[in-house]
Coordinates of C-alpha atoms and ligand atoms in Angstrom, one line a residue:
M1 CA 69.8 11.6 235.4
P2 CA 72.2 12.4 238.2
A3 CA 72.2 9.9 241.0
L4 CA 72.0 11.3 244.5
I5 CA 74.4 8.8 246.1
S6 CA 78.0 8.7 245.1
P7 CA 79.4 5.2 244.4
R8 CA 82.2 5.7 246.8
F9 CA 79.8 5.7 249.7
L10 CA 78.2 2.5 248.5
F11 CA 81.6 0.9 248.5
F12 CA 82.4 2.0 252.1
G13 CA 78.8 1.3 253.2
G14 CA 78.2 4.8 254.4
S15 CA 74.8 6.2 254.6
L16 CA 74.0 9.6 253.3
R17 CA 71.3 11.5 255.1
F18 CA 71.6 15.2 255.6
Q19 CA 70.9 17.8 258.2
K20 CA 69.3 21.1 258.1
L21 CA 71.5 24.1 258.4
T22 CA 71.6 25.9 261.7
H23 CA 73.2 29.0 260.1
F24 CA 70.7 30.3 257.8
S25 CA 70.3 33.9 256.9
R26 CA 67.2 35.0 255.1
K27 CA 68.2 38.7 255.2
T28 CA 71.0 38.7 252.7
W29 CA 69.4 37.9 249.4
F30 CA 71.7 39.1 246.7
H31 CA 75.1 38.9 245.4
S32 CA 77.2 41.8 246.7
S33 CA 80.7 43.1 246.1
V34 CA 83.5 40.9 247.3
D35 CA 86.0 42.5 249.7
K36 CA 89.5 42.1 248.1
G37 CA 92.9 42.0 249.7
P38 CA 94.3 40.0 252.7
L39 CA 91.6 39.0 255.1
T40 CA 92.3 39.5 258.8
L41 CA 89.8 40.2 261.6
A42 CA 90.7 43.8 261.4
S43 CA 90.2 44.0 257.6
F44 CA 87.0 42.0 257.9
D45 CA 85.8 44.1 260.8
I46 CA 82.9 42.1 262.2
K47 CA 81.4 45.0 264.0
S48 CA 81.5 47.2 260.9
K49 CA 78.9 46.9 258.3
I50 CA 79.2 45.2 254.9
E51 CA 77.2 45.8 251.8
T52 CA 74.4 43.4 251.0
T53 CA 71.1 44.1 249.5
E54 CA 67.5 43.8 250.4
P55 CA 64.5 44.4 248.2
R56 CA 63.2 47.9 248.3
E57 CA 62.0 48.8 244.9
T58 CA 61.8 46.9 241.6
T59 CA 63.0 48.5 238.4
K60 CA 61.1 47.8 235.2
L61 CA 62.5 44.8 233.5
K62 CA 61.4 42.8 230.5
V63 CA 60.4 39.5 232.0
P64 CA 59.4 36.5 229.9
K65 CA 55.6 35.9 229.7
G66 CA 54.1 33.9 232.5
K67 CA 57.1 34.7 234.9
K68 CA 56.8 36.8 238.0
I69 CA 59.6 38.8 239.4
I70 CA 60.1 38.0 243.0
R71 CA 63.3 40.0 243.3
S72 CA 66.0 41.4 241.1
N73 CA 69.5 42.7 241.8
A74 CA 68.5 46.0 240.1
I75 CA 67.8 47.1 243.7
K76 CA 69.7 49.6 245.7
P77 CA 72.0 48.1 248.3
K78 CA 71.2 48.5 252.0
K79 CA 73.7 48.0 254.8
V80 CA 73.1 45.1 257.2
E81 CA 75.3 43.5 259.9
N82 CA 77.4 40.6 258.7
E83 CA 76.2 37.5 260.5
A84 CA 78.6 35.2 258.7
A85 CA 82.1 36.0 259.9
P86 CA 83.4 32.7 261.5
F87 CA 85.6 34.3 264.1
A88 CA 85.5 33.5 267.8
A89 CA 86.5 36.2 270.2
Q90 CA 89.8 34.6 271.4
S91 CA 93.3 35.4 270.4
F92 CA 95.9 32.7 269.3
S93 CA 97.9 33.3 272.5
E94 CA 95.0 32.1 274.6
L95 CA 95.1 28.7 272.9
G96 CA 98.4 27.6 274.2
L97 CA 100.5 28.2 271.1
P98 CA 104.2 29.1 271.5
S99 CA 105.3 32.7 271.1
T100 CA 107.5 31.9 268.1
L101 CA 104.4 30.6 266.3
I102 CA 102.3 33.5 267.3
E103 CA 104.9 36.0 266.0
R104 CA 104.9 34.2 262.7
L105 CA 101.1 34.2 262.6
E106 CA 101.1 38.0 263.2
T107 CA 103.7 38.5 260.5
E108 CA 101.4 36.7 258.1
G109 CA 98.4 38.8 259.1
F110 CA 96.6 36.1 261.2
T111 CA 95.5 37.7 264.4
T112 CA 92.3 36.0 265.6
P113 CA 91.4 32.3 265.4
T114 CA 88.3 31.2 263.6
D115 CA 85.6 29.3 265.6
V116 CA 86.8 25.9 264.4
Q117 CA 90.4 26.8 265.2
S118 CA 89.4 27.9 268.8
S119 CA 87.7 24.5 269.2
A120 CA 90.3 22.3 267.6
I121 CA 93.6 23.6 268.7
P122 CA 93.3 22.9 272.5
V123 CA 91.9 19.5 271.8
I124 CA 94.7 18.5 269.5
L125 CA 97.3 19.9 271.8
N126 CA 95.8 17.7 274.5
G127 CA 96.8 14.7 272.4
Q128 CA 93.3 13.6 271.3
D129 CA 92.4 11.9 268.0
V130 CA 89.8 14.1 266.3
V131 CA 87.5 14.4 263.3
I132 CA 87.4 18.2 262.4
Q133 CA 84.2 19.2 260.6
S134 CA 83.4 22.7 259.6
Y135 CA 82.0 24.3 256.5
T136 CA 84.3 25.1 253.5
G137 CA 86.6 28.2 254.0
S138 CA 86.3 28.3 257.8
G139 CA 90.0 27.7 258.4
K140 CA 90.3 24.0 259.0
T141 CA 93.9 23.9 257.6
L142 CA 95.3 26.1 260.4
A143 CA 93.1 24.3 262.9
Y144 CA 95.4 21.2 262.6
L145 CA 98.6 22.9 261.4
L146 CA 99.0 25.1 264.4
P147 CA 99.0 22.4 267.1
I148 CA 101.3 20.3 264.9
L149 CA 103.8 23.2 264.6
T150 CA 103.6 23.7 268.3
N151 CA 105.2 20.3 268.8
V152 CA 107.1 19.7 265.6
G153 CA 109.7 21.6 263.7
P154 CA 111.6 24.9 264.2
L155 CA 108.7 26.9 265.8
K156 CA 107.9 24.2 268.4
K157 CA 107.7 24.9 272.1
D158 CA 111.0 24.8 273.9
C159 CA 113.0 24.8 270.7
S160 CA 116.0 26.9 271.6
S161 CA 117.2 29.1 268.8
G162 CA 120.1 27.6 266.9
G163 CA 119.6 24.1 268.2
S164 CA 118.2 21.2 266.1
Y165 CA 114.5 20.7 266.1
R166 CA 114.7 17.2 264.9
E167 CA 113.9 14.5 267.5
S168 CA 116.6 12.1 266.0
G169 CA 119.3 14.8 266.0
G170 CA 119.2 14.9 262.2
K171 CA 120.9 11.5 261.8
R172 CA 118.0 9.9 259.9
A173 CA 115.2 11.3 257.9
E174 CA 112.4 10.6 260.4
I175 CA 109.1 12.2 259.7
E176 CA 107.1 13.6 262.6
A177 CA 103.9 14.7 260.8
L178 CA 102.4 13.3 257.7
I179 CA 99.5 15.2 255.9
V180 CA 97.6 13.4 253.2
A181 CA 95.5 15.2 250.6
P182 CA 93.5 13.8 247.7
S183 CA 94.9 16.1 245.0
R184 CA 98.2 17.6 243.9
E185 CA 96.7 21.1 244.0
L186 CA 95.4 20.8 247.6
G187 CA 98.7 19.2 248.7
M188 CA 100.7 22.1 247.2
Q189 CA 98.4 24.6 248.8
I190 CA 98.9 23.0 252.3
V191 CA 102.7 23.0 251.7
R192 CA 102.6 26.7 250.9
E193 CA 100.6 27.4 254.1
V194 CA 103.2 25.5 256.2
E195 CA 106.1 27.3 254.4
K196 CA 104.4 30.6 255.1
L197 CA 104.3 29.9 258.8
L198 CA 107.8 28.4 259.0
G199 CA 109.2 31.5 257.2
P200 CA 111.9 31.7 254.5
N201 CA 114.8 30.3 256.6
D202 CA 113.1 27.1 257.7
K203 CA 111.1 26.2 254.6
R204 CA 113.0 22.9 254.2
A205 CA 111.3 21.5 257.4
V206 CA 108.4 20.7 255.1
Q207 CA 108.5 18.6 251.9
Q208 CA 105.9 17.9 249.3
L209 CA 105.4 14.4 247.9
V210 CA 102.7 14.9 245.4
G211 CA 102.0 12.9 242.2
G212 CA 102.9 14.3 238.8
A213 CA 106.2 15.7 240.1
N214 CA 109.6 14.0 239.6
R215 CA 109.9 11.2 242.1
S216 CA 113.6 10.8 242.3
R217 CA 114.0 14.5 243.0
Q218 CA 111.5 14.2 245.8
E219 CA 113.5 11.2 247.2
E220 CA 116.7 13.2 247.0
A221 CA 115.1 16.1 248.8
L222 CA 113.9 13.8 251.6
K223 CA 117.5 12.5 252.0
K224 CA 119.1 15.9 251.9
N225 CA 116.7 18.2 253.8
K226 CA 115.5 15.7 256.4
P227 CA 112.0 17.3 256.6
V228 CA 110.0 16.8 259.8
I229 CA 106.6 17.4 258.0
V230 CA 105.6 15.7 254.8
V231 CA 102.5 16.7 252.7
G232 CA 101.5 14.5 249.8
T233 CA 99.0 12.6 247.8
P234 CA 98.3 8.9 248.8
G235 CA 99.8 7.3 245.7
R236 CA 103.2 9.1 245.9
I237 CA 103.5 8.7 249.7
A238 CA 102.7 5.0 249.5
E239 CA 105.2 4.5 246.6
I240 CA 108.1 6.2 248.3
S241 CA 107.3 4.5 251.6
A242 CA 107.2 1.1 249.9
A243 CA 110.6 1.9 248.4
G244 CA 112.0 2.3 251.9
K245 CA 112.8 6.0 251.4
L246 CA 110.2 7.5 253.7
H247 CA 110.4 6.5 257.4
T248 CA 107.1 7.1 259.1
H249 CA 107.1 4.6 262.0
D250 CA 108.0 7.4 264.5
C251 CA 105.5 9.8 263.0
R252 CA 103.5 11.5 265.7
Y253 CA 100.7 13.0 263.6
L254 CA 98.7 11.6 260.7
V255 CA 96.3 14.1 259.1
L256 CA 93.9 13.0 256.4
D257 CA 92.6 16.2 254.8
E258 CA 89.3 15.8 252.8
V259 CA 89.1 12.4 254.5
D260 CA 85.8 11.4 252.9
E261 CA 87.4 11.8 249.5
L262 CA 90.5 9.8 250.7
L263 CA 88.1 6.9 251.6
S264 CA 87.1 6.5 248.0
F265 CA 87.8 3.3 246.1
N266 CA 90.6 4.9 244.0
F267 CA 92.8 5.5 247.0
R268 CA 92.0 2.3 248.9
E269 CA 95.3 0.4 248.5
H270 CA 97.5 3.4 249.1
M271 CA 95.5 4.5 252.1
H272 CA 95.7 1.0 253.5
R273 CA 99.5 1.1 253.4
I274 CA 99.7 4.6 255.0
L275 CA 97.4 3.6 257.8
E276 CA 99.3 0.4 258.4
H277 CA 102.7 2.1 258.6
V278 CA 102.4 5.6 260.0
G279 CA 103.3 5.8 263.7
R280 CA 103.2 2.0 264.1
K281 CA 106.0 0.4 266.0
S282 CA 106.7 -3.3 266.5
S283 CA 105.1 -4.8 269.6
A284 CA 107.3 -5.3 272.6
D285 CA 105.2 -8.3 273.4
P286 CA 107.3 -11.5 272.7
R287 CA 104.2 -13.6 272.4
N288 CA 102.9 -11.5 269.5
P289 CA 105.9 -9.9 267.8
V290 CA 104.0 -9.1 264.6
A291 CA 101.4 -7.0 266.4
K292 CA 102.0 -3.3 266.1
R293 CA 101.5 -0.5 268.6
V294 CA 99.9 2.6 267.1
E295 CA 101.6 5.7 268.6
R296 CA 100.3 8.4 266.4
Q297 CA 97.6 11.1 266.8
T298 CA 95.1 10.7 263.9
I299 CA 93.4 13.9 262.7
L300 CA 90.6 13.5 260.1
V301 CA 89.3 16.7 258.3
S302 CA 86.5 17.6 256.0
A303 CA 83.5 19.9 255.6
T304 CA 81.4 16.8 254.9
V305 CA 81.4 13.9 257.3
P306 CA 79.2 11.0 256.2
F307 CA 78.8 7.9 258.3
A308 CA 81.7 6.2 256.5
V309 CA 84.1 8.8 258.1
T310 CA 82.8 8.4 261.6
R311 CA 83.0 4.6 261.2
A312 CA 86.6 4.9 259.9
A313 CA 87.6 7.3 262.7
R314 CA 86.3 4.8 265.3
S315 CA 88.4 2.0 263.9
W316 CA 91.6 4.0 263.2
G317 CA 91.6 6.3 266.2
N318 CA 91.7 6.2 270.0
D319 CA 88.4 7.5 271.5
P320 CA 88.2 10.2 268.8
L321 CA 86.3 13.5 269.3
L322 CA 84.2 15.3 266.8
V323 CA 85.3 18.9 266.7
Q324 CA 83.0 21.4 265.1
A325 CA 83.0 25.2 265.1
K326 CA 81.5 25.7 268.5
K327 CA 81.3 22.2 269.9
V328 CA 83.4 19.2 270.8
V329 CA 81.7 15.8 271.4
P330 CA 82.9 12.2 271.7
L331 CA 82.4 10.5 268.4
E332 CA 80.9 7.6 270.4
S333 CA 77.9 9.8 271.1
I334 CA 77.1 9.8 267.4
P335 CA 74.6 7.0 266.6
Q336 CA 76.1 4.0 264.8
S337 CA 73.4 3.7 262.2
G338 CA 73.6 7.1 260.8
P339 CA 74.9 10.3 262.2
V340 CA 72.8 12.9 260.5
L341 CA 69.7 14.8 261.5
S342 CA 66.3 13.7 260.4
K343 CA 63.9 16.5 259.5
K344 CA 62.1 16.3 262.8
T345 CA 65.1 16.3 265.0
D346 CA 65.5 19.2 267.3
T347 CA 68.7 21.0 266.3
S348 CA 68.5 23.4 269.1
S349 CA 69.4 21.0 271.9
P350 CA 73.1 20.9 272.6
S351 CA 72.7 17.5 274.4
N352 CA 71.1 16.0 271.3
P353 CA 73.6 13.3 270.1
Q354 CA 72.3 13.6 266.6
T355 CA 73.8 17.1 266.1
Q356 CA 76.4 16.1 263.6
P357 CA 75.6 17.5 260.2
A358 CA 76.9 15.5 257.2
V359 CA 76.8 18.7 255.1
E360 CA 77.2 22.2 256.2
L361 CA 77.3 25.2 253.9
P362 CA 79.0 28.6 254.5
P363 CA 76.2 30.9 255.8
S364 CA 77.3 33.7 253.6
L365 CA 76.4 31.9 250.3
K366 CA 73.3 32.6 248.1
H367 CA 72.0 29.8 246.0
Y368 CA 69.9 29.9 242.8
H369 CA 69.1 27.6 239.9
C370 CA 68.3 28.6 236.3
V371 CA 66.5 26.5 233.8
T372 CA 68.1 26.4 230.4
R373 CA 68.5 24.1 227.4
V374 CA 71.8 22.2 227.1
Q375 CA 72.9 24.0 224.0
H376 CA 72.3 27.4 225.7
K377 CA 74.2 26.7 229.0
V378 CA 77.4 28.4 228.1
D379 CA 75.6 31.5 226.9
T380 CA 73.5 31.5 230.1
L381 CA 76.8 31.3 232.1
R382 CA 78.0 34.4 230.2
R383 CA 74.8 36.2 231.0
C384 CA 75.0 35.1 234.6
V385 CA 78.6 36.4 235.0
H386 CA 77.5 39.8 233.5
A387 CA 74.4 40.0 235.6
L388 CA 76.3 39.4 238.8
D389 CA 79.3 41.4 237.6
A390 CA 81.4 38.5 238.9
K391 CA 85.1 39.0 238.7
S392 CA 86.4 35.5 239.5
V393 CA 84.2 32.5 238.5
I394 CA 84.6 28.7 238.8
A395 CA 82.3 26.8 236.4
F396 CA 82.0 23.0 237.1
M397 CA 81.2 20.3 234.5
N398 CA 80.9 16.6 235.0
H399 CA 82.8 15.4 232.0
T400 CA 86.4 16.4 231.2
R401 CA 86.0 16.1 227.4
Q402 CA 83.4 19.0 227.5
L403 CA 85.6 21.5 229.2
K404 CA 87.6 22.5 226.2
D405 CA 84.4 23.2 224.2
A406 CA 82.9 25.4 226.9
V407 CA 86.2 27.4 227.1
F408 CA 86.2 27.8 223.3
K409 CA 82.6 29.1 223.3
L410 CA 83.3 31.5 226.2
E411 CA 86.5 32.9 224.5
A412 CA 84.5 33.3 221.3
R413 CA 82.2 35.6 223.3
G414 CA 85.1 37.6 224.5
M415 CA 85.6 36.2 228.0
V416 CA 89.0 35.1 229.4
A417 CA 88.5 31.5 230.3
A418 CA 90.7 28.4 230.8
E419 CA 90.2 24.7 231.5
L420 CA 91.6 22.8 234.5
H421 CA 91.5 19.1 234.9
G422 CA 93.7 16.1 235.8
D423 CA 94.5 15.1 232.2
L424 CA 96.5 18.3 231.8
G425 CA 100.3 18.2 232.5
K426 CA 101.7 19.4 235.8
L427 CA 103.0 22.7 234.3
A428 CA 99.7 23.5 232.6
R429 CA 97.8 22.9 235.8
S430 CA 99.9 25.0 238.0
T431 CA 100.2 27.8 235.4
T432 CA 96.4 28.0 234.9
L433 CA 95.8 28.0 238.7
K434 CA 98.4 30.7 239.2
K435 CA 96.8 32.9 236.5
F436 CA 93.3 32.3 237.9
K437 CA 94.5 33.3 241.4
K438 CA 96.2 36.4 240.0
G439 CA 92.9 37.4 238.3
E440 CA 94.3 36.9 234.8
I441 CA 91.6 34.3 234.0
R442 CA 88.0 35.3 234.7
I443 CA 86.3 31.9 234.3
L444 CA 87.9 28.7 235.3
V445 CA 86.1 25.8 233.7
T446 CA 86.8 22.6 235.6
N447 CA 85.7 19.3 236.9
E448 CA 85.6 17.7 240.4
L449 CA 89.4 18.1 240.6
S450 CA 88.9 21.7 241.8
A451 CA 86.0 21.1 244.1
R452 CA 88.0 20.2 247.1
G453 CA 90.1 22.5 249.2
L454 CA 91.0 25.1 246.4
D455 CA 91.3 28.4 248.2
V456 CA 90.9 31.4 246.0
A457 CA 89.6 34.2 248.2
E458 CA 88.5 36.4 245.3
C459 CA 86.2 33.8 243.8
D460 CA 82.8 35.4 243.9
L461 CA 80.7 33.0 241.8
V462 CA 80.4 29.3 241.3
V463 CA 78.3 28.0 238.4
N464 CA 77.3 24.4 238.0
L465 CA 77.1 23.9 234.3
D466 CA 76.2 20.3 235.1
L467 CA 74.4 19.4 238.4
P468 CA 76.7 17.7 240.9
T469 CA 76.0 14.1 241.7
D470 CA 75.0 14.6 245.3
T471 CA 74.8 17.1 248.1
I472 CA 78.3 16.4 249.3
H473 CA 79.7 17.3 245.8
Y474 CA 77.4 20.3 245.8
A475 CA 78.8 21.5 249.1
H476 CA 82.4 21.3 248.1
R477 CA 81.8 22.9 244.7
A478 CA 79.8 25.7 246.3
G479 CA 82.5 26.2 249.0
R480 CA 85.0 27.5 246.4
T481 CA 83.2 30.9 246.9
G482 CA 82.2 32.6 250.2
R483 CA 85.5 31.8 251.8
L484 CA 85.9 32.9 255.4
G485 CA 82.6 34.7 255.6
R486 CA 82.9 36.6 252.3
P487 CA 79.7 36.8 250.2
G488 CA 79.4 34.4 247.3
T489 CA 76.8 33.2 244.9
V490 CA 76.2 29.6 243.5
V491 CA 74.1 29.2 240.4
S492 CA 73.1 25.8 239.1
L493 CA 72.1 25.6 235.5
C494 CA 69.7 22.7 234.7
E495 CA 67.2 21.5 232.2
E496 CA 63.5 21.5 233.0
R497 CA 63.6 17.7 233.5
E498 CA 66.3 18.1 236.2
V499 CA 64.5 20.7 238.4
F500 CA 63.3 17.9 240.7
V501 CA 67.0 17.1 241.4
V502 CA 67.5 20.7 242.5
K503 CA 64.4 20.6 244.7
K504 CA 65.6 17.4 246.3
M505 CA 69.1 18.9 247.0
Q506 CA 67.6 22.1 248.5
K507 CA 65.6 19.9 250.8
Q508 CA 68.6 17.7 251.8
L509 CA 70.9 20.7 252.2
G510 CA 68.2 22.8 254.1
V511 CA 68.9 25.9 252.0
P512 CA 66.6 27.6 249.5
I513 CA 67.8 27.3 245.8
P514 CA 65.1 29.5 244.1
A515 CA 64.7 29.8 240.3
C516 CA 66.3 32.8 238.7
E517 CA 66.7 34.2 235.2
F518 CA 69.1 36.7 233.7
V519 CA 67.2 39.6 232.1
E520 CA 68.8 42.8 230.7
S521 CA 72.0 42.0 232.6
K522 CA 70.2 41.6 235.9
L523 CA 69.6 38.6 238.1
V524 CA 65.8 38.1 238.5
V525 CA 64.5 35.7 241.1
T526 CA 61.3 34.2 239.7
E527 CA 60.4 31.9 242.6
E528 CA 59.6 32.5 246.2
E529 CA 62.5 31.6 248.5
K530 CA 61.2 29.0 251.0
I531 CA 62.8 28.6 254.3
P532 CA 64.1 25.1 255.0
H533 CA 61.2 23.9 257.2
Q534 CA 58.7 24.9 254.6
L535 CA 60.3 22.7 252.0
E536 CA 58.2 19.5 251.5
Ligands
ATP1 N1 92.4 32.9 261.7 C1 92.4 33.3 260.5 N2 92.5 34.7 260.2 C2 92.5 35.1 258.9 N3 92.5 34.2 257.8 C3 92.4 32.9 258.0 C4 92.4 32.4 259.4 N4 92.4 31.0 259.3 C5 92.4 30.7 258.0 N5 92.4 31.8 257.2 C6 92.4 31.9 255.7 O1 91.1 31.5 255.3 C7 91.1 30.8 254.1 C8 90.4 29.5 254.2 O2 91.0 28.6 255.1 P1 91.1 27.0 254.7 O3 91.5 26.8 253.3 O4 91.9 26.4 255.8 O5 89.6 26.6 254.9 P2 89.0 25.2 255.0 O6 88.0 25.2 256.0 O7 90.0 24.1 255.0 O8 88.2 25.1 253.6 P3 87.9 23.8 252.6 O9 86.9 22.9 253.4 O10 87.3 24.4 251.4 O11 89.2 23.1 252.4 C9 92.6 30.6 253.8 O12 93.0 31.6 252.8 C10 93.3 30.8 255.1 O13 94.6 31.3 254.9

């Protein structure tokens, strides 16, 4: 039976209680077609209408005995306003970014900041330590990259063209910003985002130090290219730093992306080294020469911020602020004992200090569960994909050894599927991911490795072939679809005896996860969707 608390939070002593969602749309009930192509405010067009569906008429479907159709997606679409687009009305130039960077953003099709970017950029530019929390796919990566690039590297303010952008004049490989991510895939994705902004001529200002790649080549590249920004995984960064080949004492920025994952037991030793060395200089105090001054700005980032993170932020940072999509509050105002809302807490009051959600889901997502026997799960997945006409699907399982078998069964049923997990070689992992992003693989069968940070805009369906261990894992898995306000569907397959776990999760997450079935290639909702405050 899946436990509802992850062991890593037990280790760090964090408490997991969860808040109700403030963004909750009951209007958009069904899966709808996903907008393809590059997403900009113009292409997204908040004011224009997008297609979602509402019940109007039910078509005749063969429904199993004793089941009642509440809704089915055999219903004609109706146009409604999109409430989910996470854009604030400001432009990037209003946020104090240099013109060089704004030009690069425009070239890459980024014209309008998202809400979390509007909140975070001025605060980080002001030198504050922050915890950035906003739901998956809301643009947290640029929220910290843009202020860093304003002060570091070739696009920085006052960097005259042709001159060196390195603080040390290029004599020594001094790193100015270190970004840590829990997986190789996420690390590489962040590197690509930085490279995109730097442009083809300045790509070498960023260097990846991820595990699984050739370490001596990474060390040579550090020596030769003298990057100012390094992005990597904890183990590889700590190894190269311990070997004396990565100098981070002058580092001005330390970013921990997916910080709650980085706090897990597995990363403990490496994270300890990183936190002890980055931006720490020997004390000038002759009475205490071993003491170190911390001269870095610490930026912690995740969609999920349990108490363990706020506690860590307080001890690592200097008066850190909690930055959310439309709100910035001192972390000190969050109660010590547990930051999340209780059921009876008033979420509407902005002065309420307990307004920090531990888990927030993208408002554009629809959630369902489907009861099925273990041996029928893969077939139910196939029927689910057909019923929703999903083009790009991520299916999560809890145990790596089962992935191959699921892929084999899907392929036997004529579906293009592939497995992705940490036991595969570096090349196999990146080839599979590339193919999935290009649309050459329809169903990616994977484990927790792909739950964090993976950004595939086209992913329109997430299926939990096994239930996640807790609501934090649910949120990160679910967040692989519905990126940046796009519609997305999450279907959890479970056995009858696990339904109580789904009920518990919907209560903790504050979103309805009604039962559904797949009948004659249609999704049929067989349970009334209850709004969060009606959930017992
Ligand atoms: N202002 C913007 N305009 C258009 N697209 C944007 C903007 N900001 C970010 N994006 C795009 O939105 C997608 C999601 O962004 P990002 O991966 O940073 O989300 P996230 O909040 O970090 O998600 P997760 O919590 O899953 O890691 C990316 O493809 C990114 O390039």
